[in-house]
Amino acid sequence: MSLPPKLARFIGSGMTSQRARDRLMTHLQALGIQSDVVLDTLRFTPRHVFIDEALATHAYDNNALPIGFGQTISQPYIVALMTETLLARGVTDTVLEIGTGCGYQTAILAQLVGQVYTVERIAGLSQNAQRTLSELGLKNIAFHLSDGHWGWAEHAPYQGIIVTAAPCEVPPELLQQLRIGGHMLIPVGQQHSTQQLRCITRHSHTDYHSECIEHVSFVPLREGLA
Ligand code: SAH
């Protein structure tokens, strides 16, 4: 009996098979990812359905790949690291994601926390992500087309905020929309120079603690709608 075409596309074969995903998990473990729940979520989430078919054979390399509109799908190691860091700090319910892109990080988060709110400035990317995530059957995701510098005030405050494009400085609105006791992961710095992935914890209305998790390379957080 053959699988329905839709399901077969998710499972993949050859370079997009479960074996390819398992190999990537071994690599991520060697790079220091420790959380079994994060590794298993990546293991069973098909990354190849988020990218163009022509690139599918590279879907389980630990690399960023183009997704159109001059943007990239994040490197699996970075997705795993950001997710693991948020979970390790106890984030489980609401997460605001800035930079939906193709929706891969969104898909990982949606399987691990209660509700994801995701903001993107490029309409074509947001629409593609909505289609892919609904095909995967993920329902606890709300989409918003906007400049993520403003966050998404309507649903604030958030227990977690994850920013997948780099501003030069942390946008003040995002700091305000973080719940007291909540955590924000955000890459900060110029494109093509050293960026720091920072974890910012809000201790009180005015007291924030910031620590550097890793040196990273993200596309820039741009101003306004595309
Ligand atoms: N999270 C994605 C990574 C996408 S790359 C993944 O899992 O692969 C970063 C994304 O941030 C791009 O889609 C880009 O369009 C978006 N972006 C850049 N500046 C933005 C802004 N000001 N507001 C919202 N999204 C922004």
mmCIF file with all atom_site columns, C-alpha atoms in Angstrom, residues 14-148:
data_model
loop_
_atom_site.group_PDB
_atom_site.id
_atom_site.type_symbol
_atom_site.label_atom_id
_atom_site.label_alt_id
_atom_site.label_comp_id
_atom_site.label_asym_id
_atom_site.label_entity_id
_atom_site.label_seq_id
_atom_site.pdbx_PDB_ins_code
_atom_site.Cartn_x
_atom_site.Cartn_y
_atom_site.Cartn_z
_atom_site.occupancy
_atom_site.B_iso_or_equiv
_atom_site.pdbx_formal_charge
_atom_site.auth_seq_id
_atom_site.auth_comp_id
_atom_site.auth_asym_id
_atom_site.auth_atom_id
_atom_site.pdbx_PDB_model_num
ATOM 1   C CA . GLY A 1 14  ? 16.945 9.205  0.312  1.00 0.00 ? 14  GLY A CA 1
ATOM 2   C CA . MET A 1 15  ? 18.493 12.541 1.305  1.00 0.00 ? 15  MET A CA 1
ATOM 3   C CA . THR A 1 16  ? 15.229 13.608 2.965  1.00 0.00 ? 16  THR A CA 1
ATOM 4   C CA . SER A 1 17  ? 14.605 10.326 4.816  1.00 0.00 ? 17  SER A CA 1
ATOM 5   C CA . GLN A 1 18  ? 14.354 9.609  8.531  1.00 0.00 ? 18  GLN A CA 1
ATOM 6   C CA . ARG A 1 19  ? 17.935 8.338  8.281  1.00 0.00 ? 19  ARG A CA 1
ATOM 7   C CA . ALA A 1 20  ? 19.092 11.741 7.089  1.00 0.00 ? 20  ALA A CA 1
ATOM 8   C CA . ARG A 1 21  ? 17.297 13.386 10.041 1.00 0.00 ? 21  ARG A CA 1
ATOM 9   C CA . ASP A 1 22  ? 18.822 10.881 12.499 1.00 0.00 ? 22  ASP A CA 1
ATOM 10  C CA . ARG A 1 23  ? 22.311 11.659 11.151 1.00 0.00 ? 23  ARG A CA 1
ATOM 11  C CA . LEU A 1 24  ? 21.701 15.375 11.670 1.00 0.00 ? 24  LEU A CA 1
ATOM 12  C CA . MET A 1 25  ? 20.673 14.719 15.301 1.00 0.00 ? 25  MET A CA 1
ATOM 13  C CA . THR A 1 26  ? 23.948 12.886 15.953 1.00 0.00 ? 26  THR A CA 1
ATOM 14  C CA . HIS A 1 27  ? 25.765 15.920 14.566 1.00 0.00 ? 27  HIS A CA 1
ATOM 15  C CA . LEU A 1 28  ? 23.747 18.355 16.735 1.00 0.00 ? 28  LEU A CA 1
ATOM 16  C CA . GLN A 1 29  ? 24.518 16.255 19.815 1.00 0.00 ? 29  GLN A CA 1
ATOM 17  C CA . ALA A 1 30  ? 28.221 16.397 18.968 1.00 0.00 ? 30  ALA A CA 1
ATOM 18  C CA . LEU A 1 31  ? 27.885 20.196 18.767 1.00 0.00 ? 31  LEU A CA 1
ATOM 19  C CA . GLY A 1 32  ? 26.518 20.243 22.323 1.00 0.00 ? 32  GLY A CA 1
ATOM 20  C CA . ILE A 1 33  ? 22.725 20.035 22.051 1.00 0.00 ? 33  ILE A CA 1
ATOM 21  C CA . GLN A 1 34  ? 21.644 17.942 25.028 1.00 0.00 ? 34  GLN A CA 1
ATOM 22  C CA . SER A 1 35  ? 17.881 18.165 25.371 1.00 0.00 ? 35  SER A CA 1
ATOM 23  C CA . ASP A 1 36  ? 16.262 14.898 24.275 1.00 0.00 ? 36  ASP A CA 1
ATOM 24  C CA . VAL A 1 37  ? 12.895 16.552 23.817 1.00 0.00 ? 37  VAL A CA 1
ATOM 25  C CA . VAL A 1 38  ? 14.410 19.181 21.497 1.00 0.00 ? 38  VAL A CA 1
ATOM 26  C CA . LEU A 1 39  ? 16.434 16.593 19.557 1.00 0.00 ? 39  LEU A CA 1
ATOM 27  C CA . ASP A 1 40  ? 13.367 14.382 19.152 1.00 0.00 ? 40  ASP A CA 1
ATOM 28  C CA . THR A 1 41  ? 11.225 17.281 17.981 1.00 0.00 ? 41  THR A CA 1
ATOM 29  C CA . LEU A 1 42  ? 13.795 18.145 15.291 1.00 0.00 ? 42  LEU A CA 1
ATOM 30  C CA . ARG A 1 43  ? 14.194 14.455 14.480 1.00 0.00 ? 43  ARG A CA 1
ATOM 31  C CA . PHE A 1 44  ? 10.520 14.062 13.609 1.00 0.00 ? 44  PHE A CA 1
ATOM 32  C CA . THR A 1 45  ? 9.888  17.444 11.986 1.00 0.00 ? 45  THR A CA 1
ATOM 33  C CA . PRO A 1 46  ? 10.480 17.308 8.211  1.00 0.00 ? 46  PRO A CA 1
ATOM 34  C CA . ARG A 1 47  ? 12.692 20.319 7.385  1.00 0.00 ? 47  ARG A CA 1
ATOM 35  C CA . HIS A 1 48  ? 12.629 19.582 3.665  1.00 0.00 ? 48  HIS A CA 1
ATOM 36  C CA . VAL A 1 49  ? 8.975  20.610 3.327  1.00 0.00 ? 49  VAL A CA 1
ATOM 37  C CA . PHE A 1 50  ? 9.881  24.174 4.377  1.00 0.00 ? 50  PHE A CA 1
ATOM 38  C CA . ILE A 1 51  ? 12.288 24.744 1.485  1.00 0.00 ? 51  ILE A CA 1
ATOM 39  C CA . ASP A 1 52  ? 12.237 24.635 -2.294 1.00 0.00 ? 52  ASP A CA 1
ATOM 40  C CA . GLU A 1 53  ? 12.252 21.112 -3.734 1.00 0.00 ? 53  GLU A CA 1
ATOM 41  C CA . ALA A 1 54  ? 15.428 21.905 -5.660 1.00 0.00 ? 54  ALA A CA 1
ATOM 42  C CA . LEU A 1 55  ? 17.272 22.291 -2.332 1.00 0.00 ? 55  LEU A CA 1
ATOM 43  C CA . ALA A 1 56  ? 15.603 19.346 -0.562 1.00 0.00 ? 56  ALA A CA 1
ATOM 44  C CA . THR A 1 57  ? 18.723 17.165 -0.741 1.00 0.00 ? 57  THR A CA 1
ATOM 45  C CA . HIS A 1 58  ? 20.467 19.717 1.518  1.00 0.00 ? 58  HIS A CA 1
ATOM 46  C CA . ALA A 1 59  ? 17.613 19.942 4.027  1.00 0.00 ? 59  ALA A CA 1
ATOM 47  C CA . TYR A 1 60  ? 19.421 17.854 6.663  1.00 0.00 ? 60  TYR A CA 1
ATOM 48  C CA . ASP A 1 61  ? 22.808 19.517 6.355  1.00 0.00 ? 61  ASP A CA 1
ATOM 49  C CA . ASN A 1 62  ? 23.530 21.745 9.323  1.00 0.00 ? 62  ASN A CA 1
ATOM 50  C CA . ASN A 1 63  ? 23.327 24.884 7.170  1.00 0.00 ? 63  ASN A CA 1
ATOM 51  C CA . ALA A 1 64  ? 21.150 27.916 6.575  1.00 0.00 ? 64  ALA A CA 1
ATOM 52  C CA . LEU A 1 65  ? 19.497 27.722 3.117  1.00 0.00 ? 65  LEU A CA 1
ATOM 53  C CA . PRO A 1 66  ? 17.750 30.304 0.909  1.00 0.00 ? 66  PRO A CA 1
ATOM 54  C CA . ILE A 1 67  ? 13.927 30.487 1.177  1.00 0.00 ? 67  ILE A CA 1
ATOM 55  C CA . GLY A 1 68  ? 13.356 33.291 -1.349 1.00 0.00 ? 68  GLY A CA 1
ATOM 56  C CA . PHE A 1 69  ? 12.880 37.032 -0.777 1.00 0.00 ? 69  PHE A CA 1
ATOM 57  C CA . GLY A 1 70  ? 16.586 37.256 0.139  1.00 0.00 ? 70  GLY A CA 1
ATOM 58  C CA . GLN A 1 71  ? 15.961 35.346 3.400  1.00 0.00 ? 71  GLN A CA 1
ATOM 59  C CA . THR A 1 72  ? 17.187 32.045 4.832  1.00 0.00 ? 72  THR A CA 1
ATOM 60  C CA . ILE A 1 73  ? 15.915 29.145 6.903  1.00 0.00 ? 73  ILE A CA 1
ATOM 61  C CA . SER A 1 74  ? 18.009 29.117 10.102 1.00 0.00 ? 74  SER A CA 1
ATOM 62  C CA . GLN A 1 75  ? 20.737 26.535 10.637 1.00 0.00 ? 75  GLN A CA 1
ATOM 63  C CA . PRO A 1 76  ? 19.346 23.500 12.542 1.00 0.00 ? 76  PRO A CA 1
ATOM 64  C CA . TYR A 1 77  ? 21.987 23.922 15.276 1.00 0.00 ? 77  TYR A CA 1
ATOM 65  C CA . ILE A 1 78  ? 20.791 27.476 15.943 1.00 0.00 ? 78  ILE A CA 1
ATOM 66  C CA . VAL A 1 79  ? 17.117 26.419 15.997 1.00 0.00 ? 79  VAL A CA 1
ATOM 67  C CA . ALA A 1 80  ? 17.993 23.632 18.447 1.00 0.00 ? 80  ALA A CA 1
ATOM 68  C CA . LEU A 1 81  ? 20.148 25.913 20.599 1.00 0.00 ? 81  LEU A CA 1
ATOM 69  C CA . MET A 1 82  ? 17.548 28.678 20.835 1.00 0.00 ? 82  MET A CA 1
ATOM 70  C CA . THR A 1 83  ? 14.762 26.216 21.602 1.00 0.00 ? 83  THR A CA 1
ATOM 71  C CA . GLU A 1 84  ? 16.838 24.329 24.161 1.00 0.00 ? 84  GLU A CA 1
ATOM 72  C CA . THR A 1 85  ? 17.825 27.584 25.891 1.00 0.00 ? 85  THR A CA 1
ATOM 73  C CA . LEU A 1 86  ? 14.209 28.774 26.179 1.00 0.00 ? 86  LEU A CA 1
ATOM 74  C CA . LEU A 1 87  ? 12.993 25.410 27.515 1.00 0.00 ? 87  LEU A CA 1
ATOM 75  C CA . ALA A 1 88  ? 15.883 25.133 29.984 1.00 0.00 ? 88  ALA A CA 1
ATOM 76  C CA . ARG A 1 89  ? 14.763 28.436 31.482 1.00 0.00 ? 89  ARG A CA 1
ATOM 77  C CA . GLY A 1 90  ? 11.251 27.105 31.979 1.00 0.00 ? 90  GLY A CA 1
ATOM 78  C CA . VAL A 1 91  ? 9.407  28.681 29.054 1.00 0.00 ? 91  VAL A CA 1
ATOM 79  C CA . THR A 1 92  ? 6.350  26.502 28.358 1.00 0.00 ? 92  THR A CA 1
ATOM 80  C CA . ASP A 1 93  ? 3.318  28.625 27.578 1.00 0.00 ? 93  ASP A CA 1
ATOM 81  C CA . THR A 1 94  ? 3.346  31.714 25.327 1.00 0.00 ? 94  THR A CA 1
ATOM 82  C CA . VAL A 1 95  ? 6.170  32.560 22.935 1.00 0.00 ? 95  VAL A CA 1
ATOM 83  C CA . LEU A 1 96  ? 6.392  35.529 20.591 1.00 0.00 ? 96  LEU A CA 1
ATOM 84  C CA . GLU A 1 97  ? 8.565  34.795 17.557 1.00 0.00 ? 97  GLU A CA 1
ATOM 85  C CA . ILE A 1 98  ? 9.882  37.669 15.423 1.00 0.00 ? 98  ILE A CA 1
ATOM 86  C CA . GLY A 1 99  ? 10.785 36.537 11.874 1.00 0.00 ? 99  GLY A CA 1
ATOM 87  C CA . THR A 1 100 ? 8.463  33.685 10.820 1.00 0.00 ? 100 THR A CA 1
ATOM 88  C CA . GLY A 1 101 ? 10.448 33.106 7.616  1.00 0.00 ? 101 GLY A CA 1
ATOM 89  C CA . CYS A 1 102 ? 9.490  29.680 6.257  1.00 0.00 ? 102 CYS A CA 1
ATOM 90  C CA . GLY A 1 103 ? 8.071  28.670 9.657  1.00 0.00 ? 103 GLY A CA 1
ATOM 91  C CA . TYR A 1 104 ? 10.554 25.951 10.609 1.00 0.00 ? 104 TYR A CA 1
ATOM 92  C CA . GLN A 1 105 ? 11.495 27.425 14.007 1.00 0.00 ? 105 GLN A CA 1
ATOM 93  C CA . THR A 1 106 ? 7.771  28.125 14.499 1.00 0.00 ? 106 THR A CA 1
ATOM 94  C CA . ALA A 1 107 ? 6.965  24.433 13.909 1.00 0.00 ? 107 ALA A CA 1
ATOM 95  C CA . ILE A 1 108 ? 9.537  23.300 16.466 1.00 0.00 ? 108 ILE A CA 1
ATOM 96  C CA . LEU A 1 109 ? 8.289  25.763 19.087 1.00 0.00 ? 109 LEU A CA 1
ATOM 97  C CA . ALA A 1 110 ? 4.610  24.970 18.483 1.00 0.00 ? 110 ALA A CA 1
ATOM 98  C CA . GLN A 1 111 ? 5.257  21.331 19.413 1.00 0.00 ? 111 GLN A CA 1
ATOM 99  C CA . LEU A 1 112 ? 6.913  22.300 22.703 1.00 0.00 ? 112 LEU A CA 1
ATOM 100 C CA . VAL A 1 113 ? 4.986  25.269 24.110 1.00 0.00 ? 113 VAL A CA 1
ATOM 101 C CA . GLY A 1 114 ? 1.316  26.135 24.507 1.00 0.00 ? 114 GLY A CA 1
ATOM 102 C CA . GLN A 1 115 ? 0.914  28.963 21.987 1.00 0.00 ? 115 GLN A CA 1
ATOM 103 C CA . VAL A 1 116 ? 3.188  30.646 19.449 1.00 0.00 ? 116 VAL A CA 1
ATOM 104 C CA . TYR A 1 117 ? 2.586  34.167 18.132 1.00 0.00 ? 117 TYR A CA 1
ATOM 105 C CA . THR A 1 118 ? 4.724  34.796 15.079 1.00 0.00 ? 118 THR A CA 1
ATOM 106 C CA . VAL A 1 119 ? 5.426  38.070 13.247 1.00 0.00 ? 119 VAL A CA 1
ATOM 107 C CA . GLU A 1 120 ? 6.868  38.458 9.729  1.00 0.00 ? 120 GLU A CA 1
ATOM 108 C CA . ARG A 1 121 ? 7.330  41.569 7.545  1.00 0.00 ? 121 ARG A CA 1
ATOM 109 C CA . ILE A 1 122 ? 7.274  39.798 4.130  1.00 0.00 ? 122 ILE A CA 1
ATOM 110 C CA . ALA A 1 123 ? 3.728  38.790 3.112  1.00 0.00 ? 123 ALA A CA 1
ATOM 111 C CA . GLY A 1 124 ? 4.821  35.982 0.721  1.00 0.00 ? 124 GLY A CA 1
ATOM 112 C CA . LEU A 1 125 ? 6.873  34.267 3.435  1.00 0.00 ? 125 LEU A CA 1
ATOM 113 C CA . SER A 1 126 ? 4.107  34.568 6.033  1.00 0.00 ? 126 SER A CA 1
ATOM 114 C CA . GLN A 1 127 ? 1.571  33.057 3.592  1.00 0.00 ? 127 GLN A CA 1
ATOM 115 C CA . ASN A 1 128 ? 3.873  30.162 2.639  1.00 0.00 ? 128 ASN A CA 1
ATOM 116 C CA . ALA A 1 129 ? 4.584  29.450 6.308  1.00 0.00 ? 129 ALA A CA 1
ATOM 117 C CA . GLN A 1 130 ? 0.866  29.467 7.157  1.00 0.00 ? 130 GLN A CA 1
ATOM 118 C CA . ARG A 1 131 ? 0.240  26.914 4.409  1.00 0.00 ? 131 ARG A CA 1
ATOM 119 C CA . THR A 1 132 ? 3.082  24.582 5.433  1.00 0.00 ? 132 THR A CA 1
ATOM 120 C CA . LEU A 1 133 ? 2.277  24.726 9.149  1.00 0.00 ? 133 LEU A CA 1
ATOM 121 C CA . SER A 1 134 ? -1.394 24.043 8.561  1.00 0.00 ? 134 SER A CA 1
ATOM 122 C CA . GLU A 1 135 ? -0.498 21.068 6.313  1.00 0.00 ? 135 GLU A CA 1
ATOM 123 C CA . LEU A 1 136 ? 1.583  19.754 9.215  1.00 0.00 ? 136 LEU A CA 1
ATOM 124 C CA . GLY A 1 137 ? -1.524 20.040 11.404 1.00 0.00 ? 137 GLY A CA 1
ATOM 125 C CA . LEU A 1 138 ? -0.077 22.589 13.849 1.00 0.00 ? 138 LEU A CA 1
ATOM 126 C CA . LYS A 1 139 ? -2.911 24.723 15.170 1.00 0.00 ? 139 LYS A CA 1
ATOM 127 C CA . ASN A 1 140 ? -1.514 26.643 18.148 1.00 0.00 ? 140 ASN A CA 1
ATOM 128 C CA . ILE A 1 141 ? 0.101  29.348 16.008 1.00 0.00 ? 141 ILE A CA 1
ATOM 129 C CA . ALA A 1 142 ? -1.155 32.891 15.348 1.00 0.00 ? 142 ALA A CA 1
ATOM 130 C CA . PHE A 1 143 ? 0.375  34.852 12.433 1.00 0.00 ? 143 PHE A CA 1
ATOM 131 C CA . HIS A 1 144 ? 0.835  38.595 12.099 1.00 0.00 ? 144 HIS A CA 1
ATOM 132 C CA . LEU A 1 145 ? 2.186  40.655 9.207  1.00 0.00 ? 145 LEU A CA 1
ATOM 133 C CA . SER A 1 146 ? 4.056  43.571 10.739 1.00 0.00 ? 146 SER A CA 1
ATOM 134 C CA . ASP A 1 147 ? 7.423  45.089 11.586 1.00 0.00 ? 147 ASP A CA 1
ATOM 135 C CA . GLY A 1 148 ? 8.590  42.948 14.484 1.00 0.00 ? 148 GLY A CA 1
#
